Short mmCIF file of C-alpha atoms and ligand atoms in Angstrom, two decimals:
data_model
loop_
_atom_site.label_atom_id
_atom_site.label_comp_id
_atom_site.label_asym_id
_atom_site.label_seq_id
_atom_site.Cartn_x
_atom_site.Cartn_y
_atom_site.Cartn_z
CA UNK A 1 151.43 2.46 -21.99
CA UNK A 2 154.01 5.15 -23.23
CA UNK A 3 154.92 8.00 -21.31
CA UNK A 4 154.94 11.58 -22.77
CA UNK A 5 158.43 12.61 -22.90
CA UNK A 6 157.23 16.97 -21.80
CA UNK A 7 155.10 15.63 -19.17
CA UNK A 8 155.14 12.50 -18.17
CA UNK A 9 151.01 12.18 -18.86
CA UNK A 10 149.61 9.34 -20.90
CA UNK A 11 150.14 9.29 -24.53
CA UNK A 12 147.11 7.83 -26.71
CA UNK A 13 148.79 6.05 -29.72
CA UNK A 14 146.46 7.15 -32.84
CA UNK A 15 148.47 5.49 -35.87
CA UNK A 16 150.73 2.78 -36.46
CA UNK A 17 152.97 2.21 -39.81
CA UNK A 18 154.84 -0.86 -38.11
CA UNK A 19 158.25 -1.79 -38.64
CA UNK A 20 159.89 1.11 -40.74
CA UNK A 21 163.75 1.75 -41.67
CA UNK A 22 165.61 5.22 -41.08
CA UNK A 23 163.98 7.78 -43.46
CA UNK A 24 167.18 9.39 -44.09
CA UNK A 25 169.46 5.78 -44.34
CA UNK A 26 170.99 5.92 -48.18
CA UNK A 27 172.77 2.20 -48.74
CA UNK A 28 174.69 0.78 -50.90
CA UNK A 29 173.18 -2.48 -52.43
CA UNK A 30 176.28 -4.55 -50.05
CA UNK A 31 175.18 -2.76 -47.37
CA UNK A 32 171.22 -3.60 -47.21
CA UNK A 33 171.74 -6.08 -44.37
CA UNK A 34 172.88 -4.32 -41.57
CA UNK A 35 169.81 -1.53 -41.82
CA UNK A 36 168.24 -0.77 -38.30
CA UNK A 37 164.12 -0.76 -37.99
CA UNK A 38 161.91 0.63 -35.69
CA UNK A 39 158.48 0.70 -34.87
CA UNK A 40 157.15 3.84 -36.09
CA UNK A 41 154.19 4.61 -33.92
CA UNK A 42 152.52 8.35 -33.02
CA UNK A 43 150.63 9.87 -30.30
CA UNK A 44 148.99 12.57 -27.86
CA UNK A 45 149.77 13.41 -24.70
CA UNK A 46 146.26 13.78 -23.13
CA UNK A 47 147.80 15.57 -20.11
CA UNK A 48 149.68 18.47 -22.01
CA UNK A 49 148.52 18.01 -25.91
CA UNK A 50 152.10 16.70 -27.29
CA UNK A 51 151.83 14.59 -30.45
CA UNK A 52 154.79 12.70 -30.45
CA UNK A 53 156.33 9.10 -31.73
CA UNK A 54 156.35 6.33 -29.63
CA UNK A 55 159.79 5.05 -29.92
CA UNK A 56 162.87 7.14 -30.04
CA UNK A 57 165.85 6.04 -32.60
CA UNK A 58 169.61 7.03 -30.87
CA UNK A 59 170.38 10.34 -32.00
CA UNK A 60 173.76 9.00 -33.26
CA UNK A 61 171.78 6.13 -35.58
CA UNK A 62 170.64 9.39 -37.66
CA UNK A 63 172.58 12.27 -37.09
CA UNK A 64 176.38 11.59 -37.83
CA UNK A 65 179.07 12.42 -40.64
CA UNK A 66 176.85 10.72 -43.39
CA UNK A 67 173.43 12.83 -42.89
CA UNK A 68 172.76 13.28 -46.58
CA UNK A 69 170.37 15.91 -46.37
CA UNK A 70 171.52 19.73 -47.83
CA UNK A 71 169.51 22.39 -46.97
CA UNK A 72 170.59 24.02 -49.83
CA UNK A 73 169.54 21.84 -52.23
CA UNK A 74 166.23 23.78 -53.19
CA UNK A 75 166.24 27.47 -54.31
CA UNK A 76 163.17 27.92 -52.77
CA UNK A 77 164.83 27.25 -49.49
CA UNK A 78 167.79 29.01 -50.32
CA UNK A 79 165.43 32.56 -50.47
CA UNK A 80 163.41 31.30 -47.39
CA UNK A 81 166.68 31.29 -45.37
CA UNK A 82 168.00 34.64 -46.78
CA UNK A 83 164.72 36.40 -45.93
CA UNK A 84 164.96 34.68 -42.32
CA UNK A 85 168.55 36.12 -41.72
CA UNK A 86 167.53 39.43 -43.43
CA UNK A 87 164.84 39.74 -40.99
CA UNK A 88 166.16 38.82 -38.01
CA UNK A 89 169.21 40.95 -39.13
CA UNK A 90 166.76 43.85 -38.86
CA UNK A 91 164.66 42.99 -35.78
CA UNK A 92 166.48 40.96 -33.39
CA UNK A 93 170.53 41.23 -34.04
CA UNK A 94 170.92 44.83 -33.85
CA UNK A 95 172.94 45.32 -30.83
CA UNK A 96 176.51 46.91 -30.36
CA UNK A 97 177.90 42.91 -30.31
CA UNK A 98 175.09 40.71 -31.67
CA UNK A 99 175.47 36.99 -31.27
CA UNK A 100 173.18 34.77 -33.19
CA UNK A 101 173.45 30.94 -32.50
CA UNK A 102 171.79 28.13 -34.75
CA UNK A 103 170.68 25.03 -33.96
CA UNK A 104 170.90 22.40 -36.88
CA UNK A 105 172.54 24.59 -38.79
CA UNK A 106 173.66 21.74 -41.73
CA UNK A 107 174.95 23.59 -44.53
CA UNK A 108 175.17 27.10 -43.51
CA UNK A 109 172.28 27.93 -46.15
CA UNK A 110 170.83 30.63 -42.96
CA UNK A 111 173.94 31.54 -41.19
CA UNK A 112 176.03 32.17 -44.18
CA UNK A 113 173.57 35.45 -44.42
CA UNK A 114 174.72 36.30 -41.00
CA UNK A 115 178.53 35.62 -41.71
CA UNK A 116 178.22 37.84 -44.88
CA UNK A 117 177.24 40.80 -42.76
CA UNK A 118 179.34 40.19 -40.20
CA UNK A 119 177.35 39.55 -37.10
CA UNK A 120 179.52 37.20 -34.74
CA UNK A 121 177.32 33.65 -35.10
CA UNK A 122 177.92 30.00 -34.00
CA UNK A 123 176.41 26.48 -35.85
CA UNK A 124 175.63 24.23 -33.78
CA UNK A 125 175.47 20.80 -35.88
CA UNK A 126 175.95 17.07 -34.90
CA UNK A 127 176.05 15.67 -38.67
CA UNK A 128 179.94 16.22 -39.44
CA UNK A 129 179.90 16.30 -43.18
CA UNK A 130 177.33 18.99 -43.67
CA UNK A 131 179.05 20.69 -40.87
CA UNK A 132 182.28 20.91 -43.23
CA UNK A 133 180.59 22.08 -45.93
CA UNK A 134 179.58 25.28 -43.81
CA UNK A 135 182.92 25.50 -42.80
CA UNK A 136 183.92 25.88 -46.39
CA UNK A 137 181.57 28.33 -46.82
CA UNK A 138 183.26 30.26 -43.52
CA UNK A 139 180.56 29.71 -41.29
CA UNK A 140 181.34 28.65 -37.64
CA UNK A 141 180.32 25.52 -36.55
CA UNK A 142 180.71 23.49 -33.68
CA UNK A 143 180.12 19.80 -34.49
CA UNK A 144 177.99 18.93 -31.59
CA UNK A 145 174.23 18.04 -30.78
CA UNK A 146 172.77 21.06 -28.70
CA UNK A 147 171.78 19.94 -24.99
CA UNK A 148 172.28 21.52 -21.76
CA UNK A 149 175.80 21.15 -21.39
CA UNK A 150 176.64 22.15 -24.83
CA UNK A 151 174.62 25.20 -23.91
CA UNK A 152 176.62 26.17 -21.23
CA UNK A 153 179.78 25.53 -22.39
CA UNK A 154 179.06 27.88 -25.08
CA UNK A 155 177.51 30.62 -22.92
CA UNK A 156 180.85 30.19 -21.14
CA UNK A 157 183.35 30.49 -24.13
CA UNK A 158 181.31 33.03 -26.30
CA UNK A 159 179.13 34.68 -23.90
CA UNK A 160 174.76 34.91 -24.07
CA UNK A 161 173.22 34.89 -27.60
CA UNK A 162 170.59 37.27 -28.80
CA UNK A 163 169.02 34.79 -30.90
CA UNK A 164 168.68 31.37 -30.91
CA UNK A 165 167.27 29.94 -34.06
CA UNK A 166 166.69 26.28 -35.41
CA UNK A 167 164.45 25.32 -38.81
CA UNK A 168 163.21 21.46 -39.06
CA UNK A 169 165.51 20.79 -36.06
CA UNK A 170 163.65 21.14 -32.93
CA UNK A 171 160.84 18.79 -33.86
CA UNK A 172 163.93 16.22 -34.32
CA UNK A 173 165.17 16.64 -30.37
CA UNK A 174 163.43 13.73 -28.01
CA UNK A 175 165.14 15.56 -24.71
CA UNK A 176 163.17 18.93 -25.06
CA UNK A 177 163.73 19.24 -21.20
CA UNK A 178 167.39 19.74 -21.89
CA UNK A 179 167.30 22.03 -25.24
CA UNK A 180 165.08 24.78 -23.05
CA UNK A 181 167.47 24.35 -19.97
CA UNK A 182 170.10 24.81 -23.04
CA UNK A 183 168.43 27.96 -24.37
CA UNK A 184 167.83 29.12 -20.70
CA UNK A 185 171.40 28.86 -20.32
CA UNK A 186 172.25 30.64 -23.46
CA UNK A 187 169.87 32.91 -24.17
CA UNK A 188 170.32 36.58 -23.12
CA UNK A 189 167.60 38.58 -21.30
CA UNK A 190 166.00 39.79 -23.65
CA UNK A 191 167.04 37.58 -26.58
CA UNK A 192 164.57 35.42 -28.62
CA UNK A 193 164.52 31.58 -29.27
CA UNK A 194 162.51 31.07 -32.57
CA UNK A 195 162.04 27.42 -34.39
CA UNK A 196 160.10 26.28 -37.28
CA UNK A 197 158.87 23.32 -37.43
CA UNK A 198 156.13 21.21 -39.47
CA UNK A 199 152.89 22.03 -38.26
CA UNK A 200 150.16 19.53 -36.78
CA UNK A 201 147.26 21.74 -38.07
CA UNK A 202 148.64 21.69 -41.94
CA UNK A 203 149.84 17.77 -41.55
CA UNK A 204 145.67 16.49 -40.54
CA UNK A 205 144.12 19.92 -42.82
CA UNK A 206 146.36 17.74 -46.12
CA UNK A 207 147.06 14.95 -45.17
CA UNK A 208 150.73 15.25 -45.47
CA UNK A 209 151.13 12.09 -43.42
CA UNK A 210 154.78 11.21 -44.93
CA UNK A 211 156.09 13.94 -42.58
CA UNK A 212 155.93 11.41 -39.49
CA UNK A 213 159.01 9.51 -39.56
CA UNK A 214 161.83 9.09 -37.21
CA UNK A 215 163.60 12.11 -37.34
CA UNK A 216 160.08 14.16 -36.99
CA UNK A 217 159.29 13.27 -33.39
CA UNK A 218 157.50 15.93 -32.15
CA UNK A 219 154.40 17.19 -34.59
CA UNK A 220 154.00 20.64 -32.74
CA UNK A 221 151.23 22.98 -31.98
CA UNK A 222 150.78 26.20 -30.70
CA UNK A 223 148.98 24.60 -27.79
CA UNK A 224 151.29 22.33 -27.33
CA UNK A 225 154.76 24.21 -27.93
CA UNK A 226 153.14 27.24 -24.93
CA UNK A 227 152.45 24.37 -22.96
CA UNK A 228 155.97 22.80 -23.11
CA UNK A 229 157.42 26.20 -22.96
CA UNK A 230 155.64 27.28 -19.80
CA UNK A 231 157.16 24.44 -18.10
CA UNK A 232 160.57 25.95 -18.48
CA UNK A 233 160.29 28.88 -17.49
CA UNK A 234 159.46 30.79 -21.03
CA UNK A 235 156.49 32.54 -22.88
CA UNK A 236 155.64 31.49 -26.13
CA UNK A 237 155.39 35.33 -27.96
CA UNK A 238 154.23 34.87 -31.51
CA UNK A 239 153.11 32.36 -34.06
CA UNK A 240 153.75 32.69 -37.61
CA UNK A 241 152.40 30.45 -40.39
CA UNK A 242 154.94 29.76 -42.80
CA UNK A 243 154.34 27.96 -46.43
CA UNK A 244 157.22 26.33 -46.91
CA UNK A 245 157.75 22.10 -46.44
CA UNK A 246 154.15 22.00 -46.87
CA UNK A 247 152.89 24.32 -44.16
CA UNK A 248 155.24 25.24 -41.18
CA UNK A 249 154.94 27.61 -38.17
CA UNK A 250 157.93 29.28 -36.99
CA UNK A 251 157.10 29.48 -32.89
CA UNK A 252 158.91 32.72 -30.96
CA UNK A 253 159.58 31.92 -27.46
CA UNK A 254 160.84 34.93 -25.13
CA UNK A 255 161.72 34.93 -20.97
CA UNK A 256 158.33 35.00 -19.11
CA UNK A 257 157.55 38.30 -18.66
CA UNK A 258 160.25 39.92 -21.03
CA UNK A 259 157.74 40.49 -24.30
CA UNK A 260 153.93 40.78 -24.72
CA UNK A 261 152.46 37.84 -26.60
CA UNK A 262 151.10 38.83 -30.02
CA UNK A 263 146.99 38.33 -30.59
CA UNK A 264 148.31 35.46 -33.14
CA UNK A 265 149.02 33.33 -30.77
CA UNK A 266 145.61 33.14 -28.96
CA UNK A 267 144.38 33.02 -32.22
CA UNK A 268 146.18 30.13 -33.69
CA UNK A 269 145.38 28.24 -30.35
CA UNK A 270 141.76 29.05 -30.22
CA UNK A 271 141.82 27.60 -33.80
CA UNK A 272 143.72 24.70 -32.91
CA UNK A 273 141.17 23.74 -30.30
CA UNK A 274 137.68 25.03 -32.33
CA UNK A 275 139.48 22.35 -34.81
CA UNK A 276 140.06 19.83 -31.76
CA UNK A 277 143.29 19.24 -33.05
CA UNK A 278 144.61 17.26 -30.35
CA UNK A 279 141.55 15.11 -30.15
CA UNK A 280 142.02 11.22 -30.24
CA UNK A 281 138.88 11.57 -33.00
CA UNK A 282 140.21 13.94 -35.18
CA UNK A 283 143.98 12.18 -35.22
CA UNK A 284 142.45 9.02 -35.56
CA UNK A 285 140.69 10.60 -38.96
CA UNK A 286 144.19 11.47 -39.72
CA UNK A 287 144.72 7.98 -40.18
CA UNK A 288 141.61 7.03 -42.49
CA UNK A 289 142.99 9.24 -44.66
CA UNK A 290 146.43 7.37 -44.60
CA UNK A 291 145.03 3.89 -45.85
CA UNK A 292 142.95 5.29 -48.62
CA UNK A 293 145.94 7.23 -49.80
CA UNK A 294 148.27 4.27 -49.53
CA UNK A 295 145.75 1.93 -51.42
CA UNK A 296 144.76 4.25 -54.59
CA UNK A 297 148.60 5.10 -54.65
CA UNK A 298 149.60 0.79 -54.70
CA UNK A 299 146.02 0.56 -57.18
CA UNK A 300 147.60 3.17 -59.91
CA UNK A 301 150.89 1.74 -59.67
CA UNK A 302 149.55 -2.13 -60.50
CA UNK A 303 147.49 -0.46 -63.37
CA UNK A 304 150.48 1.46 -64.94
CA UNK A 305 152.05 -1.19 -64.51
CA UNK A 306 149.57 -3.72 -66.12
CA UNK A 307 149.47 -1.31 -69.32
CA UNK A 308 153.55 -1.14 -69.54
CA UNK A 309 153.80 2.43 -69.05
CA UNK A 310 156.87 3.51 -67.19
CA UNK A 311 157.11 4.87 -63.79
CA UNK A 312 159.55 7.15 -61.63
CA UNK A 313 159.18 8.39 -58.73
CA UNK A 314 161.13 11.89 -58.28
CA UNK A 315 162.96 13.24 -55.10
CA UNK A 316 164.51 10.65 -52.80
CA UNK A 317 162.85 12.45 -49.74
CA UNK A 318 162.90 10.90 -46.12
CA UNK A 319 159.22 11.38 -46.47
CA UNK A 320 158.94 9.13 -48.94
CA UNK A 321 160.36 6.34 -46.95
CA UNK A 322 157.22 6.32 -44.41
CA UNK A 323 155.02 6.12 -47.97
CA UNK A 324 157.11 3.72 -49.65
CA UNK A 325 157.36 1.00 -46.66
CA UNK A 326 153.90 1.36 -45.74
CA UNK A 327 152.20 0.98 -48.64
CA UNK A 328 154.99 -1.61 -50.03
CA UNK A 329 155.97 0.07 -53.26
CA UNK A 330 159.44 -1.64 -54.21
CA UNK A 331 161.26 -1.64 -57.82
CA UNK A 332 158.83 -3.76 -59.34
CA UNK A 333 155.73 -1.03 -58.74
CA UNK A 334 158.62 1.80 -58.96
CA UNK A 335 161.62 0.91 -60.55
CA UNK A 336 163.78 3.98 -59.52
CA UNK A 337 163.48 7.23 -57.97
CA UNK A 338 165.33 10.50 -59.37
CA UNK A 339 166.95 12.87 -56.71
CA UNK A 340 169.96 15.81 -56.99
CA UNK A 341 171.60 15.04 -54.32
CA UNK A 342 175.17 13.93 -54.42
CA UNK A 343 175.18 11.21 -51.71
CA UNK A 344 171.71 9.68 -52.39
CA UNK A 345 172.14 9.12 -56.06
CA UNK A 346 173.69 5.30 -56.59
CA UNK A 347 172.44 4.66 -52.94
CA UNK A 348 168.58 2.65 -52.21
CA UNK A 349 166.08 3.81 -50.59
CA UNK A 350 165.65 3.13 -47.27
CA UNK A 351 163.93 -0.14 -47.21
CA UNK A 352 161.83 -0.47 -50.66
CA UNK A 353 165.46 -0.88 -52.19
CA UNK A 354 164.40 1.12 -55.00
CA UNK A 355 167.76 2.58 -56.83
CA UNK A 356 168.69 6.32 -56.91
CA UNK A 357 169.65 8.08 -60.27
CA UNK A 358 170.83 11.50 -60.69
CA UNK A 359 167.95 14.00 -61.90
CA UNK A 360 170.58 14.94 -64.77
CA UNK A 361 169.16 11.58 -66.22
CA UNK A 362 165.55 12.31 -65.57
CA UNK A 363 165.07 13.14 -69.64
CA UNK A 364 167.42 9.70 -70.73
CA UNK A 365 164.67 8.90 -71.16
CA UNK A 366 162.12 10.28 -69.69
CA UNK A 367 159.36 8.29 -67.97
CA UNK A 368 155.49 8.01 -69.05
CA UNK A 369 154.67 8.86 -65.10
CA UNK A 370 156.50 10.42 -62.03
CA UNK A 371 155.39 10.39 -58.57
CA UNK A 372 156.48 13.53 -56.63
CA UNK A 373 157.81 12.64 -53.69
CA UNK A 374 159.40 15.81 -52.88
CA UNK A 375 155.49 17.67 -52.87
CA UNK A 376 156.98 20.74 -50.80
CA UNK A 377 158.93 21.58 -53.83
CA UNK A 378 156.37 21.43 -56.53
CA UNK A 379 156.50 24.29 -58.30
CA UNK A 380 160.44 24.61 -58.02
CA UNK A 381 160.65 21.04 -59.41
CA UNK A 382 157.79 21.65 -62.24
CA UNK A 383 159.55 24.98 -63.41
CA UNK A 384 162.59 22.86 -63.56
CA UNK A 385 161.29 19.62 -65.37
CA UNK A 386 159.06 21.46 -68.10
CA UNK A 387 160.75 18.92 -70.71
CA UNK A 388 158.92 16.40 -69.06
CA UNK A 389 155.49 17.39 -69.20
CA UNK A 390 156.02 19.15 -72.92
CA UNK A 391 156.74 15.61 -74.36
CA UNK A 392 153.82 13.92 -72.74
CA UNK A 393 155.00 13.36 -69.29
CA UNK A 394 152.50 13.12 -66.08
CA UNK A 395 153.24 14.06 -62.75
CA UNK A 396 151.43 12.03 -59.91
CA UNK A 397 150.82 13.10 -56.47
CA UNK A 398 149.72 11.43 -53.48
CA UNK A 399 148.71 14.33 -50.96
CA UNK A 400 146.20 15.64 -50.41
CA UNK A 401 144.84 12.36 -52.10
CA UNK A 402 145.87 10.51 -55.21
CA UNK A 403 146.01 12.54 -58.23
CA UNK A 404 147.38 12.62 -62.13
CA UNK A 405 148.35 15.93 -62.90
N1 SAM B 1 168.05 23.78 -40.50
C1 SAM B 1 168.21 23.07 -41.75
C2 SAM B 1 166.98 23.22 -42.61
O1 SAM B 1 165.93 23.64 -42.14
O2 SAM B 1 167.06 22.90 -43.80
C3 SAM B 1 168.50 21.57 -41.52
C4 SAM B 1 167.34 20.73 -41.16
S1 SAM B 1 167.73 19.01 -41.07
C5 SAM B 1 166.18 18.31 -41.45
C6 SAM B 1 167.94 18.74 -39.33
C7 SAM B 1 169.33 19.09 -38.86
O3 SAM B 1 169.36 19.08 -37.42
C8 SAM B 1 170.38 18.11 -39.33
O4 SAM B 1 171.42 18.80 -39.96
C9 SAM B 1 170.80 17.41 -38.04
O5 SAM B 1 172.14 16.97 -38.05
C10 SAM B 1 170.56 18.47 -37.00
N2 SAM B 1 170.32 18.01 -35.60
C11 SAM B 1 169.68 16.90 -35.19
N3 SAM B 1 169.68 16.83 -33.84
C12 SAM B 1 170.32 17.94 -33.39
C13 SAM B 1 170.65 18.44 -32.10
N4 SAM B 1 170.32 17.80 -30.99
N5 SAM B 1 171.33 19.61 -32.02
C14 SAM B 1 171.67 20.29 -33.15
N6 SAM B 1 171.38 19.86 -34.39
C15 SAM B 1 170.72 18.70 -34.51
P1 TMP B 2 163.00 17.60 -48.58
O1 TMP B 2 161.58 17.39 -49.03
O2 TMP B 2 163.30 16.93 -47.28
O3 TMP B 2 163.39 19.04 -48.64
O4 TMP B 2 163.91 16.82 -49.63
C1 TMP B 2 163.86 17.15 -50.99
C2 TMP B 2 164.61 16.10 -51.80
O5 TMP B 2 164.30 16.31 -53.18
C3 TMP B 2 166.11 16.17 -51.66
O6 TMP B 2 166.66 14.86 -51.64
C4 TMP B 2 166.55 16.94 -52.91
C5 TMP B 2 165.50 16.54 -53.91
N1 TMP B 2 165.22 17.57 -54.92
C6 TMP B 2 165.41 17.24 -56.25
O7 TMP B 2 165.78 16.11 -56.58
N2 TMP B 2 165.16 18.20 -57.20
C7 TMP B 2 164.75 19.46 -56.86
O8 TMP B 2 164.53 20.30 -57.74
C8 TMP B 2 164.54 19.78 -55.47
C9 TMP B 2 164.08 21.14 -55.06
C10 TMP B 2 164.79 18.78 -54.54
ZN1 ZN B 3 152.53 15.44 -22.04
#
């Protein structure tokens, strides 16, 4: 039996995708041998409602000098984060001294806003390369996984922070116990703590099961993100639904006491549990859905296949690796998949072994079919690839269920 890492309670596994690599582990073909596996599992806490994995990978085994992933890689994102900074800018960090700390900061894309208009800020990033390339961009960063003592240490040196903020970061902590004593530590009075994260509700409503992998373990809810807050000593204060990655909701947690809770939040939790979100019944549907996806996905590639057209798949995503291994697409189903970032292109994927080109050679030539891995960027990719689709090309996507476009 696995304990729930909030509360100790029982957790109730509801899928399992077996043995799967690192979602975010780029090799080299000479490299292939020393890849680490897991067993990606996922559950519920039926004491406090927590869907979480079932094992945890060391923090180091992902997050180190060679995290490939660049938040500012999409446009999209690029305006998401501006419009974040803008608006906490305006609401939160207006202050005669504003300090605004962020957790998993990567690339700057969000703080970089807050450098330009000069509000005092501090990264807080474990992954050393992206770290630099904030750097470059003058952002400060301290290269560093956030945890209690980090916390403190910086509360010490730099004094309380008005807001702490972290996108796709919090959901990727295990030790939650030690990021609120962290934000407890750091946190002024009346200062706000505010995380998005994928959300549970949008991941069973599509089927977007290719966001559990190791870096994702916790798949929050409102319900479940009050509960864990409450333990700590904090209220959660509003719920916003956001659309980007697929459907996200960005969670505001405040001091007990210090704010009123907006009516979204009952709302979202009444609909959570109308929906009966954290039910073993409903997850376990969840999981239906996963098999029939995985099979028509494996049946279209054998019949492309079988008729000679040529496939690609498009965006080297860590989702894709949870899609990839557990159906068991390799090169001979998918022969390559096209990405834009600089240290995934030449690299494999994580465990299918399928090879990485540069989207600059997308159109050299182009393919007859390309699966689109990176979903959560649809229409930025479409808008970008129109040469594709004018000279015949189809798109192929795999979520909500198995489609030709
Ligand atoms: N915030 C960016 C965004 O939304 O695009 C980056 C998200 S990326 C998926 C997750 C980031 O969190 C990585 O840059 C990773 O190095 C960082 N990270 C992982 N564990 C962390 C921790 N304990 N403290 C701070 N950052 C962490
Ligand atoms: P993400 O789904 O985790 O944000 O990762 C998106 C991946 O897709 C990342 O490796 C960059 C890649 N990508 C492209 O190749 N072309 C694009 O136009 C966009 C937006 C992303
Ligand atoms: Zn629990």
């Amino acid at each position: 039996m696995t304990r729930c890492r909030i509360c100790d309670g029982q957790v109730r596994k509801f899928f399992d995708f077996g043995r799967q690599p690192l979602s975010d582990d780029f090799r080299a073909e000479e490299d292939v041998a020393g890849a680490f596996y897991f067993q990606l599992a996922v559950g519920v806490c039926a004491s406090c409602s927590m869907v979480q994995l079932l094992e945890e990978v060391p923090r180091e085994r992902m997050f180190n000098y060679d995290y490939p992933y660049h938040s500012s890689g999409s446009q999209r994102m690029r305006e998401h984060f501006a419009q974040t900074a803008r608006d906490l800018l305006a609401t939160e960090l207006t202050g005669p001294d504003p300090f605004c700390v962020e957790i998993g900061s990567n690339d700057g894309v969000m703080l970089g806003v807050v450098k330009d208009a000069g509000v005092r800020h501090l990264g807080v990033e474990p992954s050393g390369g992206v770290a630099e390339l904030a750097r470059k961009d003058g952002v400060r960063v301290r290269t560093d996984f956030f945890e209690q003592s980090t916390a403190a240490q910086i509360a010490a040196e730099e004094g309380r922070a008005d807001v702490i903020y972290a996108a796709n970061t919090i959901c990727h902590i295990p030790y939650l116990d030690s990021v609120f004593r962290g934000v407890d530590a750091l946190l002024s009075p009346g200062g706000v703590f505010v995380f998005e994260d994928p959300y549970l509700g949008d991941i069973v409503e599509r089927h977007t099961f290719d966001q559990i992998y190791d870096e994702h373990f916790y798949l929050f809810t409102a319900t479940s993100v009050r509960e864990v807050a409450r333990r700590f000593g904090f209220d959660l204060v509003d719920v916003r639904r956001l659309p980007v990655h697929g459907g996200e909701v960005r969670y505001t947690i405040a001091r007990a006491g210090a704010r009123t809770p907006s009516p979204a939040v009952e709302k979202l939790i009444a609909e959570e549990s109308e929906r009966r979100l954290h039910d073993l019944d409903v997850l376990e549907g969840l999981g239906t859905g996963i098999d029939r996806i995985c099979e028509d996905l494996v049946k279209l590639l054998r019949d492309l296949r079988d008729q000679g057209a040529r496939v690609a798949g498009y965006g080297a995503t860590a989702k894709s690796a949870t899609v990839l291994n557990y159906a068991g697409i390799g090169p001979e189903l998918l022969p390559c998949v096209y990405d834009t970032t600089p240290a995934k292109i030449g690299r494999l994927m994580p465990g299918s072994h399928i090879p990485i080109r540069s989207a600059a050679e997308f159109g050299r030539p182009y393919p007859d079919y390309a699966v689109l891995f990176a979903w959560n960027h649809t229409d930025e990719i479409l808008a970008r690839e129109t040469g594709f689709t004018e000279q015949g090309g189809r798109w192929i996507v795999y979520v909500p269920s198995v489609r030709v476009l």
